[in-house]
Amino acid sequence: MDIFSEIKSLIEAMILDLISEGAMPGDAAGHNFSVERPKNNDHGEISTNASLIVAGKSKSSPRKIAELLAEKLRDHERIESVSIAGPGFINLVLTPDYWQSIIGDIINLANEYGRKDIGKGQKVNLEFVSANPTGPLHVGHARGAVYGDALGRLLEFSGYDVTREYYVNDGGAQVDTLARSTYLRYLQANGMEISFGPDSYQGNYLVDIGEKLKDKFGNRFVDKPEMAWLETFRQFSISEMLKLIKNDLLSLNVVMDQYIHEKSIVETARIDEAIEQLREKGLIYWGVLEPPKGKMPENWEAREQMLLKSTAYGDDVDRPIKKSDGSWTYFAPDIAYHYDKVSRGYDELINVFGADHGGYVKRLTAVVDALSGSKVSFVIKLIQMVNVISEDQVLKMSKRAGNFVLLREAIDAVGSDVTRFVMLMRKNDANLDFNFDKVREQSRDNPVFYVQYAHARICSLLKRAKESGMDTRDQALLDFDGKHLREPEHIFFIRKLAEWPRIIEQATSHREPHRIIFYLIEVASGFHSFWSSGREKDSLRILQEGKPEMTLAGLALARSTGIIIGQGLEMMGVKPLTEM
């Protein structure tokens, strides 16, 4: 049950009644207004701007409409009081019975509580991570991986058909650099002295691949020209790197549905097909771009190139897709890849990129709009930097130098669940500090511990009650008597639990899974505070010796809290702990 949606439906029905009674104009119906929890507790428990919205559309008096609605709302059996504030806001206080019924709904629905079919089966292609296959994943990649996977889980819960996709950039110059770097490790495995150039990948992760190449080929390619081994080493290195990447993702509880290779896109003539589609729309032409603004690049000269008229779809400048020498630009395979996505019939494309790819937002948006006739929704979510902190020092990361913090190292240090939780503790477009020392602390200053401890504490309560002889099955808890949950602290906390369906809806619509984590921290904090209050106020104590009815009600409240915390953690790919 979504209490906010219920109140909204109730008001919509009342507006129709008032129209039929002739008290409101006919155009008062069908307008979208909000029903929210007011930020100020003095403004009641539920607030709506229905009167203001209806008045604005129907050119009526907001105050008069508010008074008409308030009169009907006061007659509803589950509304305790109604007040009108300001120009026409309606503030409601609901009966305790109404709030208490939510506890029963949560227990009865369990992990289905809060589910809405928002997506209605729409097909979503969710591309994330897509790190170059030139090394293992580091902590920075982990943030995009966790965000993408958590978003996928959230969308699936909300009724979307999600495909998780990894785009393997195996067609650019970086994979040749990988092959050459691997060749150096191969020579090393054959007992030769090596030295790295400034562009080489120097990480020790290539040592094992060099050994495997020696085991497979012996010294066959030692002292051989590059043309004899480059393609073989490129393919072998990419294959090994992908095995490493897939294992890294699996350790983070991330599984992709499919891997699409840039090389396959190029080799299957997808570029030509995409360009032809754009040409038919009048978006391809040969021309000369203006020089870049600001400092003139060295050796820059005006050259005629094949250009995409991306400015027709909101881009800042038209984009080159074929050079004057006839070779494709780096952007051409990206066009083909998104043409391939559009051709697969998705309703929405979501790309999760690192913040350093912010310059691609407008050009790719223009491409998808052009190729789909603006029929496919396209969103790029940018993931900001992760600052890894250990012993109060921010660690520097460089893949080429080989001194970056591996994803596997983070998981070995604090575990997959903690890693995932931390990566979602900030909005995706804000920098994030990953403090190895802080997340190991078992205190209220560590949100990961605080949320997990709340779930474990609830499991412990139910276990103790069961050991004392109580029936703690959900069916038994549903028989709780609401009169024992009427204290202001009870109602205040239940109001927080009632927000769960709305939080899921907002996180889904904004594509922001961090909202789930924020909410779980608030619920855990509220439960710990509620627990502490029970030491000072008997009516708030959950386990009460000799008072089975009060205990049953307290356990029902605790169990409903545990359901939401457990459901939220699992939705984010984190396993709820039952003991700590």
Tab-separated table of C-alpha atoms in Angstrom, residues 187-479:
chain	number	residue	atom	x	y	z
A	187	LEU	CA	60.028	-11.814	-23.256
A	188	GLN	CA	60.535	-11.501	-19.523
A	189	ALA	CA	59.037	-14.966	-19.015
A	190	ASN	CA	61.604	-16.205	-21.520
A	191	GLY	CA	64.422	-14.855	-19.365
A	192	MET	CA	65.083	-11.598	-21.162
A	193	GLU	CA	65.662	-8.158	-19.672
A	194	ILE	CA	62.884	-5.679	-20.536
A	195	SER	CA	62.266	-1.952	-20.273
A	196	PHE	CA	58.913	-0.209	-20.497
A	197	GLY	CA	58.173	2.765	-22.686
A	198	PRO	CA	56.126	5.700	-21.347
A	199	ASP	CA	52.929	4.418	-22.999
A	200	SER	CA	53.246	0.813	-21.839
A	201	TYR	CA	50.977	-0.905	-19.335
A	202	GLN	CA	53.398	-1.760	-16.536
A	203	GLY	CA	51.117	-3.508	-14.041
A	204	ASN	CA	52.097	-6.881	-12.621
A	205	TYR	CA	48.753	-8.254	-13.809
A	206	LEU	CA	50.430	-8.859	-17.193
A	207	VAL	CA	53.124	-11.100	-15.706
A	208	ASP	CA	50.774	-14.098	-15.560
A	209	ILE	CA	49.659	-13.527	-19.147
A	210	GLY	CA	53.296	-13.417	-20.247
A	211	GLU	CA	53.857	-16.750	-18.511
A	212	LYS	CA	50.805	-18.263	-20.192
A	213	LEU	CA	52.047	-17.093	-23.577
A	214	LYS	CA	55.431	-18.687	-22.895
A	215	ASP	CA	53.687	-21.930	-21.896
A	216	LYS	CA	51.678	-21.872	-25.115
A	217	PHE	CA	54.270	-20.673	-27.618
A	218	GLY	CA	57.621	-21.246	-25.949
A	219	ASN	CA	60.219	-18.921	-27.475
A	220	ARG	CA	58.643	-18.942	-30.944
A	221	PHE	CA	58.056	-15.160	-31.012
A	222	VAL	CA	61.276	-14.064	-29.286
A	223	ASP	CA	63.167	-11.632	-31.539
A	224	LYS	CA	60.414	-11.826	-34.150
A	225	PRO	CA	59.084	-8.660	-35.866
A	226	GLU	CA	55.867	-7.158	-34.546
A	227	MET	CA	53.845	-8.193	-37.558
A	228	ALA	CA	54.510	-11.844	-36.659
A	229	TRP	CA	52.946	-11.718	-33.196
A	230	LEU	CA	50.851	-8.551	-32.744
A	231	GLU	CA	47.441	-9.986	-33.736
A	232	THR	CA	48.011	-13.215	-31.799
A	233	PHE	CA	49.069	-11.349	-28.668
A	234	ARG	CA	46.216	-8.859	-29.038
A	235	GLN	CA	43.548	-11.563	-29.151
A	236	PHE	CA	45.131	-13.597	-26.355
A	237	SER	CA	45.554	-10.548	-24.104
A	238	ILE	CA	41.978	-9.327	-24.607
A	239	SER	CA	40.612	-12.798	-23.875
A	240	GLU	CA	42.625	-13.048	-20.655
A	241	MET	CA	41.722	-9.521	-19.591
A	242	LEU	CA	38.021	-10.225	-20.091
A	243	LYS	CA	38.299	-13.348	-17.929
A	244	LEU	CA	39.887	-11.177	-15.248
A	245	ILE	CA	37.232	-8.468	-15.600
A	246	LYS	CA	34.341	-10.954	-15.460
A	247	ASN	CA	35.772	-12.538	-12.311
A	248	ASP	CA	36.214	-9.096	-10.753
A	249	LEU	CA	32.590	-8.237	-11.513
A	250	LEU	CA	31.408	-11.582	-10.148
A	251	SER	CA	33.253	-10.915	-6.898
A	252	LEU	CA	31.176	-7.724	-6.663
A	253	ASN	CA	27.967	-9.672	-7.351
A	254	VAL	CA	27.621	-8.160	-10.828
A	255	VAL	CA	26.704	-10.361	-13.786
A	256	MET	CA	26.340	-8.971	-17.304
A	257	ASP	CA	23.733	-10.341	-19.702
A	258	GLN	CA	25.925	-9.807	-22.725
A	259	TYR	CA	29.257	-8.462	-23.953
A	260	ILE	CA	29.287	-6.574	-27.259
A	261	HIS	CA	32.674	-6.144	-28.973
A	262	GLU	CA	33.634	-2.999	-30.863
A	263	LYS	CA	35.597	-5.166	-33.278
A	264	SER	CA	32.468	-7.129	-34.199
A	265	ILE	CA	30.555	-3.887	-34.767
A	266	VAL	CA	33.230	-2.696	-37.200
A	267	GLU	CA	33.654	-6.038	-38.975
A	268	THR	CA	29.913	-6.523	-39.595
A	269	ALA	CA	29.589	-3.279	-41.579
A	270	ARG	CA	27.410	-1.673	-38.889
A	271	ILE	CA	29.245	1.612	-39.451
A	272	ASP	CA	28.246	1.727	-43.110
A	273	GLU	CA	24.634	0.846	-42.238
A	274	ALA	CA	24.439	3.569	-39.591
A	275	ILE	CA	25.980	6.206	-41.853
A	276	GLU	CA	23.562	5.296	-44.641
A	277	GLN	CA	20.629	5.729	-42.258
A	278	LEU	CA	21.916	9.173	-41.300
A	279	ARG	CA	22.610	10.069	-44.925
A	280	GLU	CA	18.997	9.293	-45.840
A	281	LYS	CA	17.950	11.777	-43.159
A	282	GLY	CA	20.153	14.456	-44.737
A	283	LEU	CA	22.579	14.491	-41.814
A	284	ILE	CA	25.821	13.499	-43.560
A	285	TYR	CA	27.939	15.954	-45.544
A	286	TRP	CA	31.538	16.748	-46.416
A	287	GLY	CA	32.870	19.958	-44.994
A	288	VAL	CA	35.560	21.784	-43.055
A	289	LEU	CA	35.147	22.418	-39.350
A	290	GLU	CA	36.082	25.649	-37.678
A	291	PRO	CA	39.296	25.457	-35.605
A	292	PRO	CA	38.769	24.695	-31.902
A	293	LYS	CA	38.063	27.704	-29.727
A	294	GLY	CA	40.823	28.921	-27.466
A	295	LYS	CA	44.413	27.774	-28.014
A	296	MET	CA	45.107	26.684	-31.591
A	297	PRO	CA	46.384	23.077	-31.640
A	298	GLU	CA	49.887	22.672	-33.050
A	299	ASN	CA	49.959	21.704	-36.747
A	300	TRP	CA	46.198	22.226	-37.074
A	301	GLU	CA	44.993	22.712	-40.621
A	302	ALA	CA	41.602	22.894	-42.287
A	303	ARG	CA	40.745	19.567	-43.904
A	304	GLU	CA	37.600	18.394	-45.590
A	305	GLN	CA	36.004	15.521	-43.663
A	306	MET	CA	32.763	13.561	-43.609
A	307	LEU	CA	30.669	15.252	-40.937
A	308	LEU	CA	27.525	14.451	-38.981
A	309	LYS	CA	25.093	17.349	-38.724
A	310	SER	CA	24.620	16.663	-35.010
A	311	THR	CA	23.815	20.320	-34.326
A	312	ALA	CA	20.396	19.570	-35.850
A	313	TYR	CA	19.736	17.508	-32.717
A	314	GLY	CA	21.147	19.824	-30.073
A	315	ASP	CA	24.893	19.201	-30.250
A	316	ASP	CA	27.307	22.125	-29.937
A	317	VAL	CA	29.180	21.391	-33.171
A	318	ASP	CA	28.914	18.977	-36.088
A	319	ARG	CA	31.094	15.902	-35.572
A	320	PRO	CA	33.675	14.348	-37.916
A	321	ILE	CA	33.098	10.669	-38.638
A	322	LYS	CA	35.535	10.026	-41.504
A	323	LYS	CA	38.908	11.683	-41.965
A	324	SER	CA	40.218	13.127	-45.197
A	325	ASP	CA	42.390	10.012	-45.650
A	326	GLY	CA	39.259	7.815	-45.667
A	327	SER	CA	39.722	6.255	-42.202
A	328	TRP	CA	36.976	6.369	-39.573
A	329	THR	CA	37.242	8.648	-36.562
A	330	TYR	CA	36.902	7.278	-33.025
A	331	PHE	CA	33.294	8.479	-33.048
A	332	ALA	CA	32.221	6.316	-36.003
A	333	PRO	CA	32.164	2.973	-34.091
A	334	ASP	CA	30.172	4.686	-31.303
A	335	ILE	CA	27.572	5.738	-33.865
A	336	ALA	CA	27.416	2.180	-35.208
A	337	TYR	CA	27.133	0.698	-31.712
A	338	HIS	CA	24.187	2.914	-30.818
A	339	TYR	CA	22.616	2.207	-34.189
A	340	ASP	CA	22.916	-1.477	-33.269
A	341	LYS	CA	21.214	-0.807	-29.906
A	342	VAL	CA	18.368	1.104	-31.528
A	343	SER	CA	17.952	-1.699	-34.087
A	344	ARG	CA	17.489	-4.221	-31.270
A	345	GLY	CA	14.206	-2.590	-30.317
A	346	TYR	CA	14.865	-1.088	-26.898
A	347	ASP	CA	12.504	1.535	-25.508
A	348	GLU	CA	15.249	3.187	-23.481
A	349	LEU	CA	19.034	3.267	-23.577
A	350	ILE	CA	20.999	4.102	-20.437
A	351	ASN	CA	24.772	4.568	-20.624
A	352	VAL	CA	26.813	4.746	-17.423
A	353	PHE	CA	30.041	6.658	-18.140
A	354	GLY	CA	32.922	7.989	-16.113
A	355	ALA	CA	32.854	11.736	-15.586
A	356	ASP	CA	35.744	12.119	-18.059
A	357	HIS	CA	33.295	11.136	-20.819
A	358	GLY	CA	31.028	14.113	-20.182
A	359	GLY	CA	31.896	15.505	-23.615
A	360	TYR	CA	30.092	12.574	-25.228
A	361	VAL	CA	26.683	13.386	-23.770
A	362	LYS	CA	25.434	15.825	-26.413
A	363	ARG	CA	26.922	14.054	-29.427
A	364	LEU	CA	25.594	10.601	-28.468
A	365	THR	CA	22.206	12.034	-27.526
A	366	ALA	CA	22.073	13.644	-30.971
A	367	VAL	CA	22.994	10.332	-32.627
A	368	VAL	CA	20.329	8.305	-30.796
A	369	ASP	CA	17.682	10.952	-31.479
A	370	ALA	CA	18.609	11.005	-35.156
A	371	LEU	CA	18.742	7.235	-35.587
A	372	SER	CA	15.525	6.545	-33.661
A	373	GLY	CA	13.523	9.526	-34.848
A	374	SER	CA	13.503	10.672	-31.188
A	375	LYS	CA	11.420	7.595	-30.317
A	376	VAL	CA	14.014	5.941	-28.055
A	377	SER	CA	14.691	7.521	-24.674
A	378	PHE	CA	18.409	7.984	-24.073
A	379	VAL	CA	20.098	8.836	-20.782
A	380	ILE	CA	23.780	9.123	-19.907
A	381	LYS	CA	24.597	8.893	-16.206
A	382	LEU	CA	28.047	10.219	-15.320
A	383	ILE	CA	29.968	8.655	-12.440
A	384	GLN	CA	32.321	10.930	-10.568
A	385	MET	CA	35.712	10.086	-9.102
A	386	VAL	CA	36.362	7.827	-6.122
A	387	ASN	CA	38.974	9.014	-3.638
A	388	VAL	CA	40.484	5.979	-1.925
A	389	ILE	CA	41.628	6.851	1.578
A	390	SER	CA	43.768	4.692	3.836
A	391	GLU	CA	45.516	5.876	7.002
A	392	ASP	CA	44.338	9.406	6.213
A	393	GLN	CA	46.143	9.374	2.852
A	394	VAL	CA	44.419	9.715	-0.538
A	395	LEU	CA	45.875	7.029	-2.807
A	396	LYS	CA	46.819	7.965	-6.365
A	397	MET	CA	45.714	5.741	-9.224
A	398	SER	CA	47.238	5.154	-12.669
A	399	LYS	CA	46.524	2.078	-14.791
A	400	ARG	CA	49.553	2.550	-17.029
A	401	ALA	CA	51.926	2.885	-14.071
A	402	GLY	CA	50.292	-0.125	-12.451
A	403	ASN	CA	49.859	1.498	-9.052
A	404	PHE	CA	46.059	1.728	-8.889
A	405	VAL	CA	43.865	0.194	-6.180
A	406	LEU	CA	42.298	-2.948	-7.574
A	407	LEU	CA	38.620	-3.704	-7.118
A	408	ARG	CA	39.690	-7.105	-5.838
A	409	GLU	CA	41.869	-5.453	-3.190
A	410	ALA	CA	38.919	-3.401	-1.940
A	411	ILE	CA	36.727	-6.501	-1.714
A	412	ASP	CA	39.475	-8.445	0.076
A	413	ALA	CA	39.839	-5.564	2.526
A	414	VAL	CA	36.194	-4.865	3.418
A	415	GLY	CA	34.009	-7.341	1.498
A	416	SER	CA	31.627	-7.079	-1.451
A	417	ASP	CA	28.619	-5.925	0.588
A	418	VAL	CA	30.470	-3.038	2.218
A	419	THR	CA	32.030	-2.044	-1.108
A	420	ARG	CA	28.633	-1.928	-2.806
A	421	PHE	CA	27.008	0.009	0.048
A	422	VAL	CA	29.777	2.628	0.148
A	423	MET	CA	29.673	3.121	-3.624
A	424	LEU	CA	25.999	4.079	-3.355
A	425	MET	CA	26.331	6.498	-0.449
A	426	ARG	CA	26.652	9.526	-2.698
A	427	LYS	CA	24.742	10.609	-5.776
A	428	ASN	CA	26.451	9.323	-8.917
A	429	ASP	CA	27.533	12.785	-10.108
A	430	ALA	CA	29.202	13.730	-6.802
A	431	ASN	CA	32.737	12.750	-5.757
A	432	LEU	CA	32.917	9.901	-3.266
A	433	ASP	CA	35.454	9.119	-0.533
A	434	PHE	CA	36.084	5.424	0.075
A	435	ASN	CA	37.788	5.362	3.470
A	436	PHE	CA	39.018	1.849	4.181
A	437	ASP	CA	39.572	2.656	7.863
A	438	LYS	CA	36.173	4.261	8.466
A	439	VAL	CA	34.098	1.422	6.973
A	440	ARG	CA	35.776	-1.073	9.290
A	441	GLU	CA	34.565	0.794	12.378
A	442	GLN	CA	31.662	-0.722	14.285
A	443	SER	CA	29.960	2.491	15.341
A	444	ARG	CA	27.042	4.711	14.436
A	445	ASP	CA	29.491	6.833	12.431
A	446	ASN	CA	29.737	3.957	9.959
A	447	PRO	CA	26.417	3.842	8.049
A	448	VAL	CA	27.151	0.394	6.612
A	449	PHE	CA	27.503	-1.073	10.088
A	450	TYR	CA	24.565	0.956	11.403
A	451	VAL	CA	22.115	-0.361	8.777
A	452	GLN	CA	23.330	-3.965	8.974
A	453	TYR	CA	23.239	-3.821	12.766
A	454	ALA	CA	19.611	-2.663	12.705
A	455	HIS	CA	18.634	-5.691	10.596
A	456	ALA	CA	20.672	-8.056	12.783
A	457	ARG	CA	19.172	-6.547	15.953
A	458	ILE	CA	15.639	-7.159	14.629
A	459	CYS	CA	16.521	-10.762	13.768
A	460	SER	CA	17.903	-11.177	17.291
A	461	LEU	CA	14.693	-9.778	18.820
A	462	LEU	CA	12.536	-12.229	16.897
A	463	LYS	CA	14.876	-15.084	17.823
A	464	ARG	CA	14.746	-14.234	21.536
A	465	ALA	CA	10.962	-13.975	21.424
A	466	LYS	CA	10.716	-17.353	19.716
A	467	GLU	CA	13.027	-18.938	22.290
A	468	SER	CA	10.750	-17.584	25.030
A	469	GLY	CA	7.842	-19.511	23.517
A	470	MET	CA	6.162	-16.851	21.375
A	471	ASP	CA	4.859	-17.587	17.889
A	472	THR	CA	6.859	-15.167	15.746
A	473	ARG	CA	5.683	-16.338	12.350
A	474	ASP	CA	4.344	-13.562	10.134
A	475	GLN	CA	0.816	-14.953	10.321
A	476	ALA	CA	0.901	-14.687	14.109
A	477	LEU	CA	2.368	-11.182	14.056
A	478	LEU	CA	-0.527	-10.032	11.861
A	479	ASP	CA	-2.810	-10.496	14.884
